[in-house]
Short mmCIF file of C-alpha atoms and ligand atoms in Angstrom, two decimals:
data_model
loop_
_atom_site.label_atom_id
_atom_site.label_comp_id
_atom_site.label_asym_id
_atom_site.label_seq_id
_atom_site.Cartn_x
_atom_site.Cartn_y
_atom_site.Cartn_z
CA MET D 1 234.83 126.34 186.19
CA LEU D 2 235.59 122.75 187.10
CA TRP D 3 239.13 121.91 188.22
CA LEU D 4 239.89 118.18 188.28
CA VAL D 5 242.98 118.03 190.46
CA PHE D 6 245.03 114.82 190.34
CA THR D 7 246.48 113.93 193.73
CA THR D 8 248.31 110.84 192.45
CA GLY D 9 248.50 108.40 189.56
CA LYS D 10 248.35 105.51 192.01
CA CYS D 11 245.31 103.34 192.63
CA ASN D 12 244.86 100.58 195.20
CA LEU D 13 242.44 98.57 193.02
CA ILE D 14 242.71 96.98 189.58
CA CYS D 15 239.16 97.10 188.21
CA ASP D 16 238.95 95.12 184.99
CA TYR D 17 237.74 97.99 182.79
CA CYS D 18 240.49 100.36 183.89
CA GLY D 19 243.65 98.50 184.87
CA GLY D 20 244.63 100.46 188.00
CA SER D 21 247.51 102.87 188.53
CA PHE D 22 249.06 105.08 185.89
CA PRO D 23 252.80 104.55 185.34
CA LYS D 24 254.75 107.04 187.45
CA ASP D 25 256.41 108.59 184.41
CA ILE D 26 253.00 109.44 182.91
CA VAL D 27 251.17 110.57 186.07
CA PRO D 28 253.58 110.85 189.03
CA TRP D 29 252.28 109.36 192.27
CA ASN D 30 252.83 112.63 194.10
CA ALA D 31 252.51 116.25 192.99
CA THR D 32 255.78 117.52 191.55
CA TYR D 33 254.61 121.16 191.72
CA ASN D 34 253.98 123.35 194.73
CA ILE D 35 250.43 124.12 195.79
CA PRO D 36 250.92 127.95 195.64
CA LYS D 37 251.31 127.49 191.85
CA ILE D 38 247.71 126.41 191.52
CA LYS D 39 246.30 128.60 194.31
CA SER D 40 246.10 131.80 192.30
CA LEU D 41 244.58 130.04 189.27
CA VAL D 42 241.77 128.49 191.30
CA GLU D 43 241.20 131.52 193.51
CA ASN D 44 240.90 133.85 190.52
CA ASP D 45 237.99 131.75 189.31
CA LYS D 46 234.85 133.01 191.02
CA ASP D 47 232.90 129.81 190.25
CA SER D 48 235.52 127.26 191.13
CA THR D 49 234.66 123.63 191.79
CA VAL D 50 237.69 121.52 192.72
CA ILE D 51 237.29 117.76 192.40
CA PHE D 52 240.14 115.55 193.60
CA TYR D 53 240.97 112.90 191.05
CA GLY D 54 243.48 110.11 190.43
CA GLY D 55 244.46 107.20 190.34
CA GLU D 56 242.65 106.91 193.59
CA PRO D 57 242.82 110.42 195.09
CA LEU D 58 242.63 109.11 198.66
CA ALA D 59 245.89 107.22 198.11
CA ASN D 60 247.46 110.66 198.68
CA PRO D 61 245.39 112.17 201.52
CA ARG D 62 248.16 114.53 202.58
CA PHE D 63 247.93 116.41 199.28
CA ILE D 64 244.15 116.78 199.70
CA SER D 65 244.39 118.16 203.22
CA GLU D 66 247.21 120.53 202.29
CA PHE D 67 245.28 121.72 199.26
CA MET D 68 242.06 122.28 201.22
CA ASP D 69 243.96 124.15 203.93
CA ARG D 70 245.65 126.46 201.45
CA VAL D 71 243.42 126.88 198.40
CA LYS D 72 239.99 128.41 198.67
CA ALA D 73 237.45 126.98 196.23
CA ASN D 74 233.68 127.57 196.09
CA ARG D 75 233.07 123.89 196.03
CA TYR D 76 235.13 120.79 196.80
CA GLY D 77 234.53 117.21 195.83
CA ILE D 78 236.19 113.91 195.08
CA GLN D 79 235.88 111.02 192.66
CA THR D 80 236.83 107.95 194.66
CA ASN D 81 236.63 104.17 194.53
CA GLY D 82 235.27 104.39 198.07
CA THR D 83 237.74 102.06 199.77
CA LEU D 84 240.21 104.45 201.47
CA THR D 85 237.71 106.87 202.96
CA LYS D 86 239.15 106.89 206.48
CA MET D 87 242.53 108.05 205.17
CA LEU D 88 241.17 111.61 205.07
CA GLY D 89 240.39 113.38 208.34
CA GLU D 90 236.81 114.21 209.34
CA LYS D 91 237.61 117.91 209.20
CA TYR D 92 238.16 117.64 205.44
CA TRP D 93 235.14 115.45 204.77
CA ARG D 94 233.03 118.11 206.46
CA LYS D 95 234.35 120.65 203.94
CA MET D 96 233.54 118.45 200.92
CA ASN D 97 230.35 119.31 199.03
CA VAL D 98 230.13 116.24 196.85
CA ALA D 99 231.65 112.77 196.64
CA LEU D 100 231.35 110.45 193.66
CA PHE D 101 231.65 106.84 194.76
CA SER D 102 232.32 104.15 192.17
CA ILE D 103 229.78 101.35 192.44
CA ASP D 104 228.23 99.48 189.55
CA GLY D 105 224.83 98.58 191.00
CA ARG D 106 224.05 95.22 192.61
CA LYS D 107 226.71 93.51 194.72
CA GLU D 108 227.42 90.70 192.27
CA ILE D 109 227.95 93.14 189.41
CA THR D 110 230.16 95.50 191.42
CA ASP D 111 232.31 92.74 192.95
CA LYS D 112 232.74 90.93 189.64
CA HIS D 113 234.49 93.92 188.06
CA ARG D 114 235.96 95.78 191.02
CA GLY D 115 237.00 92.97 193.39
CA ARG D 116 235.67 90.81 196.23
CA ASN D 117 233.71 92.65 198.93
CA ILE D 118 234.18 96.01 197.27
CA TYR D 119 230.43 96.57 197.23
CA ASP D 120 230.13 96.14 201.03
CA THR D 121 233.13 98.39 201.64
CA VAL D 122 231.80 101.13 199.36
CA ILE D 123 228.34 101.07 200.96
CA LYS D 124 229.82 101.28 204.45
CA ASN D 125 232.14 104.14 203.52
CA ALA D 126 229.46 106.00 201.56
CA SER D 127 227.25 106.02 204.66
CA TYR D 128 230.18 107.28 206.71
CA VAL D 129 230.81 110.17 204.31
CA LYS D 130 227.12 110.99 204.10
CA SER D 131 227.05 111.42 207.89
CA PHE D 132 229.17 114.57 207.37
CA GLY D 133 226.53 116.09 205.11
CA VAL D 134 228.37 115.38 201.86
CA GLU D 135 226.16 114.92 198.78
CA LEU D 136 226.73 111.45 197.34
CA ILE D 137 226.74 110.41 193.71
CA ALA D 138 226.89 106.77 192.67
CA ARG D 139 229.17 106.50 189.66
CA MET D 140 228.55 103.31 187.74
CA THR D 141 230.55 101.69 184.99
CA VAL D 142 228.06 99.91 182.77
CA THR D 143 229.19 96.67 181.11
CA MET D 144 227.39 93.87 179.29
CA ASP D 145 226.65 92.37 182.74
CA THR D 146 224.62 95.44 183.69
CA ASP D 147 220.87 95.41 183.70
CA ILE D 148 220.49 99.18 183.69
CA TYR D 149 217.00 99.22 185.14
CA SER D 150 217.73 96.74 187.95
CA ASP D 151 221.13 98.19 188.79
CA VAL D 152 220.02 101.82 188.86
CA MET D 153 216.87 100.97 190.83
CA HIS D 154 218.99 98.99 193.27
CA LEU D 155 221.14 102.06 193.96
CA ILE D 156 218.11 104.34 194.22
CA ASN D 157 216.42 101.98 196.67
CA LEU D 158 219.47 101.88 198.94
CA GLY D 159 218.53 105.44 199.89
CA ILE D 160 222.17 106.48 200.40
CA PHE D 161 222.93 108.14 197.07
CA ASP D 162 221.53 111.53 196.17
CA LYS D 163 222.25 111.14 192.47
CA ILE D 164 223.02 108.25 190.14
CA HIS D 165 225.29 108.48 187.13
CA TRP D 166 226.81 105.95 184.75
CA GLN D 167 229.28 105.62 181.92
CA LEU D 168 229.30 102.89 179.29
CA ASN D 169 232.36 100.67 179.19
CA VAL D 170 233.23 101.58 175.61
CA ILE D 171 236.46 103.54 175.90
CA TRP D 172 239.37 101.35 176.98
CA THR D 173 237.91 97.92 176.62
CA ASP D 174 238.03 95.52 173.68
CA LYS D 175 234.99 95.75 171.47
CA TRP D 176 232.00 93.75 172.68
CA ASP D 177 228.58 93.11 171.16
CA ILE D 178 227.08 96.33 172.40
CA LYS D 179 224.42 96.50 169.70
CA LYS D 180 222.71 93.27 170.77
CA TRP D 181 222.96 94.18 174.46
CA ALA D 182 221.60 97.67 173.82
CA ASN D 183 218.60 96.39 171.87
CA GLU D 184 217.78 93.58 174.26
CA SER D 185 218.65 95.11 177.61
CA TYR D 186 219.96 98.67 177.76
CA LEU D 187 217.47 100.64 175.68
CA PRO D 188 214.40 98.84 177.10
CA GLY D 189 215.88 99.55 180.56
CA ILE D 190 216.33 103.24 179.71
CA ARG D 191 212.66 103.35 178.67
CA LYS D 192 211.59 101.89 182.03
CA LEU D 193 213.86 104.22 183.98
CA THR D 194 212.51 107.24 182.08
CA GLU D 195 208.93 106.16 182.79
CA PHE D 196 209.83 105.82 186.46
CA PHE D 197 211.46 109.27 186.46
CA ILE D 198 208.37 110.82 184.85
CA SER D 199 205.90 109.08 187.19
CA LYS D 200 207.82 110.49 190.16
CA LEU D 201 207.62 114.03 188.73
CA PHE D 202 203.86 113.85 189.18
CA ASP D 203 204.45 112.94 192.85
CA GLY D 204 206.55 116.09 193.15
CA LYS D 205 209.89 114.23 193.26
CA ILE D 206 212.87 114.61 190.99
CA ILE D 207 214.86 111.39 191.04
CA LYS D 208 218.34 112.55 190.16
CA ILE D 209 219.29 110.10 187.46
CA ILE D 210 221.89 112.28 185.78
CA PRO D 211 221.76 110.81 182.24
CA ILE D 212 218.05 111.69 182.25
CA LEU D 213 218.12 114.94 184.21
CA GLY D 214 221.07 116.35 182.25
CA VAL D 215 219.26 115.92 178.92
CA ILE D 216 216.09 117.52 180.28
CA ASN D 217 218.23 120.39 181.57
CA ALA D 218 219.61 120.97 178.06
CA HIS D 219 216.08 121.09 176.67
CA TYR D 220 214.89 123.83 179.04
CA PHE D 221 218.04 125.72 179.90
CA GLY D 222 220.15 125.78 176.79
CA PRO D 223 222.55 123.67 174.77
CA TYR D 224 225.83 122.08 175.76
CA LYS D 225 228.53 123.92 173.85
CA GLY D 226 230.71 120.81 173.85
CA SER D 227 230.91 117.62 175.90
CA PRO D 228 228.59 118.11 178.89
CA CYS D 229 231.54 117.25 181.17
CA GLY D 230 232.96 120.61 180.11
CA ALA D 231 236.22 119.10 178.79
CA GLY D 232 238.50 121.89 177.67
CA TYR D 233 236.01 124.76 177.76
CA LYS D 234 234.44 124.64 181.25
CA SER D 235 236.64 122.04 182.86
CA VAL D 236 240.38 121.47 183.08
CA SER D 237 242.43 118.71 184.66
CA ILE D 238 245.67 119.39 186.51
CA THR D 239 248.02 116.41 186.48
CA THR D 240 250.50 115.80 189.31
CA ASP D 241 253.28 117.13 187.06
CA GLY D 242 251.38 120.39 186.56
CA ARG D 243 250.07 119.95 183.04
CA VAL D 244 246.66 121.42 182.28
CA LEU D 245 244.58 119.00 180.20
CA SER D 246 241.17 119.25 178.61
CA CYS D 247 240.19 115.73 179.69
CA PRO D 248 241.49 113.83 182.71
CA ILE D 249 241.85 110.47 180.99
CA ALA D 250 243.90 111.94 178.15
CA VAL D 251 247.16 111.87 180.13
CA ARG D 252 249.22 110.62 177.17
CA GLU D 253 247.60 112.58 174.34
CA GLU D 254 249.22 115.76 173.03
CA TRP D 255 245.92 117.18 171.70
CA ALA D 256 244.63 117.38 175.27
CA VAL D 257 247.38 119.67 176.60
CA LEU D 258 246.05 123.22 177.13
CA GLY D 259 249.12 124.48 178.96
CA ASP D 260 250.66 124.08 182.39
CA ILE D 261 250.32 125.72 185.76
CA ASN D 262 253.54 127.73 185.38
CA ARG D 263 252.91 129.19 181.93
CA GLY D 264 249.12 129.29 182.10
CA PHE D 265 246.67 127.72 179.67
CA LYS D 266 244.09 128.50 177.03
CA LEU D 267 240.59 127.05 176.96
CA MET D 268 239.15 125.61 173.75
CA GLU D 269 236.94 128.01 171.83
CA GLU D 270 235.05 125.51 169.70
CA PRO D 271 234.73 122.28 171.67
CA LEU D 272 231.99 120.68 169.55
CA PRO D 273 233.56 118.06 167.24
CA GLU D 274 233.30 118.82 163.52
CA GLN D 275 231.23 115.69 162.89
CA CYS D 276 228.53 116.92 165.32
CA ARG D 277 227.96 120.41 163.95
CA THR D 278 225.03 119.42 161.77
CA CYS D 279 223.51 116.85 164.13
CA ASP D 280 220.01 117.71 165.33
CA LEU D 281 220.79 116.26 168.77
CA LYS D 282 223.87 118.37 169.43
CA ARG D 283 222.02 120.63 171.86
CA TYR D 284 221.48 117.70 174.23
CA CYS D 285 224.62 115.76 173.57
CA GLY D 286 227.43 118.25 172.95
CA GLY D 287 229.27 115.59 170.98
CA ARG D 288 229.19 113.27 174.06
CA CYS D 289 232.66 112.23 175.23
CA PHE D 290 235.30 114.44 173.62
CA TYR D 291 237.99 111.85 174.30
CA ALA D 292 236.00 109.10 172.57
CA SER D 293 235.49 111.25 169.50
CA LYS D 294 239.22 111.99 169.32
CA GLU D 295 240.56 108.51 169.99
CA LYS D 296 237.95 106.11 168.53
CA TYR D 297 239.50 102.92 169.98
CA TRP D 298 236.77 100.84 168.36
CA GLY D 299 237.48 102.38 164.95
CA GLU D 300 235.20 104.59 162.90
CA GLU D 301 232.53 101.91 162.60
CA GLY D 302 232.58 101.08 166.32
CA PHE D 303 232.32 104.77 167.18
CA TRP D 304 229.17 105.20 165.10
CA GLU D 305 227.71 101.97 166.45
CA VAL D 306 227.90 103.42 169.97
CA ASP D 307 226.65 106.72 168.65
CA GLU D 308 223.52 105.10 167.23
CA ILE D 309 222.77 103.75 170.72
CA ASN D 310 223.44 107.21 172.11
CA LYS D 311 220.95 108.74 169.69
CA GLN D 312 218.29 106.22 170.63
CA TYR D 313 218.84 106.87 174.34
CA LEU D 314 218.49 110.63 173.74
CA LYS D 315 215.30 110.16 171.74
CA ILE D 316 213.73 108.02 174.48
CA ILE D 317 214.23 110.81 176.98
CA LEU D 318 213.21 113.59 174.61
CA SER D 319 209.99 111.73 173.72
CA GLN D 320 208.90 112.37 177.32
CA ILE D 321 209.31 116.16 177.25
CA PRO D 322 205.53 116.65 176.79
CA GLU D 323 205.05 114.72 180.06
CA VAL D 324 207.62 116.92 181.79
CA ASP D 325 205.73 119.98 180.50
CA LYS D 326 202.54 118.52 181.95
CA ALA D 327 204.16 117.94 185.34
CA ILE D 328 205.37 121.55 185.38
CA ARG D 329 201.92 122.87 184.38
CA SER D 330 200.23 120.75 187.05
CA GLY D 331 202.45 122.41 189.65
CA SER D 332 203.86 119.14 191.01
CA ILE D 333 207.37 120.36 190.17
CA SER D 334 208.81 123.72 189.21
CA LEU D 335 210.92 124.29 186.12
CA ASP D 336 213.85 125.49 188.22
CA GLU D 337 214.18 122.14 189.95
CA LEU D 338 215.15 120.60 186.61
CA LYS D 339 218.25 122.75 186.27
CA TYR D 340 221.43 120.73 186.38
CA ASP D 341 225.02 121.83 185.79
CA PRO D 342 227.22 118.74 185.33
CA THR D 343 230.42 120.72 185.84
CA MET D 344 229.45 121.38 189.46
CA ASP D 345 229.52 117.62 190.08
CA SER D 346 232.11 116.43 187.52
CA THR D 347 229.59 114.23 185.75
CA GLU D 348 229.38 113.70 182.00
CA VAL D 349 225.58 113.47 181.54
CA ILE D 350 225.84 111.37 178.37
CA PRO D 351 226.82 107.78 179.27
S1 SF4 B 401 224.44 112.32 168.77
FE1 SF4 B 401 226.43 111.78 167.91
S2 SF4 B 401 226.65 113.05 166.09
FE2 SF4 B 401 225.02 113.95 167.34
S3 SF4 B 401 226.03 115.51 168.61
FE3 SF4 B 401 226.00 113.58 169.76
S4 SF4 B 401 227.95 112.59 169.30
FE4 SF4 B 401 227.62 114.16 167.77
S1 SF4 B 402 233.32 112.46 179.16
FE1 SF4 B 402 235.09 112.04 177.86
S2 SF4 B 402 235.96 114.07 177.43
FE2 SF4 B 402 234.64 114.28 179.23
S3 SF4 B 402 236.01 113.97 180.99
FE3 SF4 B 402 235.07 111.98 180.52
S4 SF4 B 402 236.57 110.99 179.18
FE4 SF4 B 402 237.08 113.18 179.18
#
């Protein structure tokens, strides 16, 4: 199971699609529980992946080192903005399996939304972390400034990141003309990226573009029972005040509380949203973001507008399954190499 462990609600940046730190009364800036409380929960899970989360998790490096010294997990990782990397000692970086660094693609796009020189800092720190053998995932926020093909290819061509993932900026932001952008830029870009992915399969290479790979995984290896991120059924988030949530961004929402680390918690049994139960794409999509389907900040109409784009993206990838079959039959790749479990990386698959 995936354990997203908050180290703090504090963040040192104020990216324009997020807004920075959580108020201390919602997500305290330091853990208010003792680590032994969580130790037995994580250690009783034989498939534990612990991902440090925030705020910016490296704003509280002492918690991370104490946790890693005292709690044994199968896999450790971190979701970071990539600016405070040196705050954590080398010894701990060497124990990390995966690090997700926030970067939006080209320098001008990243710096516009995250702050001046952030791109250069993230690249420098990502290389530093990679030198310890940590697998690196670029985690993009995709806005109307993004050219998905150019920005993803830019990150691939840097040769630093092992996997690329993105999320659409459709949760906390004011509504923007996503339909026009999707038709003119995003969906044509997805088509080009998918063609690139397929062409590389015939060269024997799997380019780990997670929104493509994760859908192909669902085709061959079984459906997502709910949101591919695992929210509430294969993933839980532990806030600094010890609450156990289904989704890490739902820090204010009652529906997300599954329990707490003192009393224990209960996973969700039926995580697929009602509205998705008859959808013919549910196997690949799992209802996409559980939080988005609960909160619908853009209203019912806005939700379905994004969903239509989601369906088109899924169909572009699924239209290439015959080519994937061909690549497998030709022996250039093996079926097993297409297996991908997003809860081992804390990715969401569906943007
Ligand atoms: S495509 Fe839309 S309706 Fe279908 S499963 Fe996904 S979120 Fe639900
Ligand atoms: S994809 Fe949605 S439900 Fe899953 S962790 Fe992210 S915000 Fe939460």
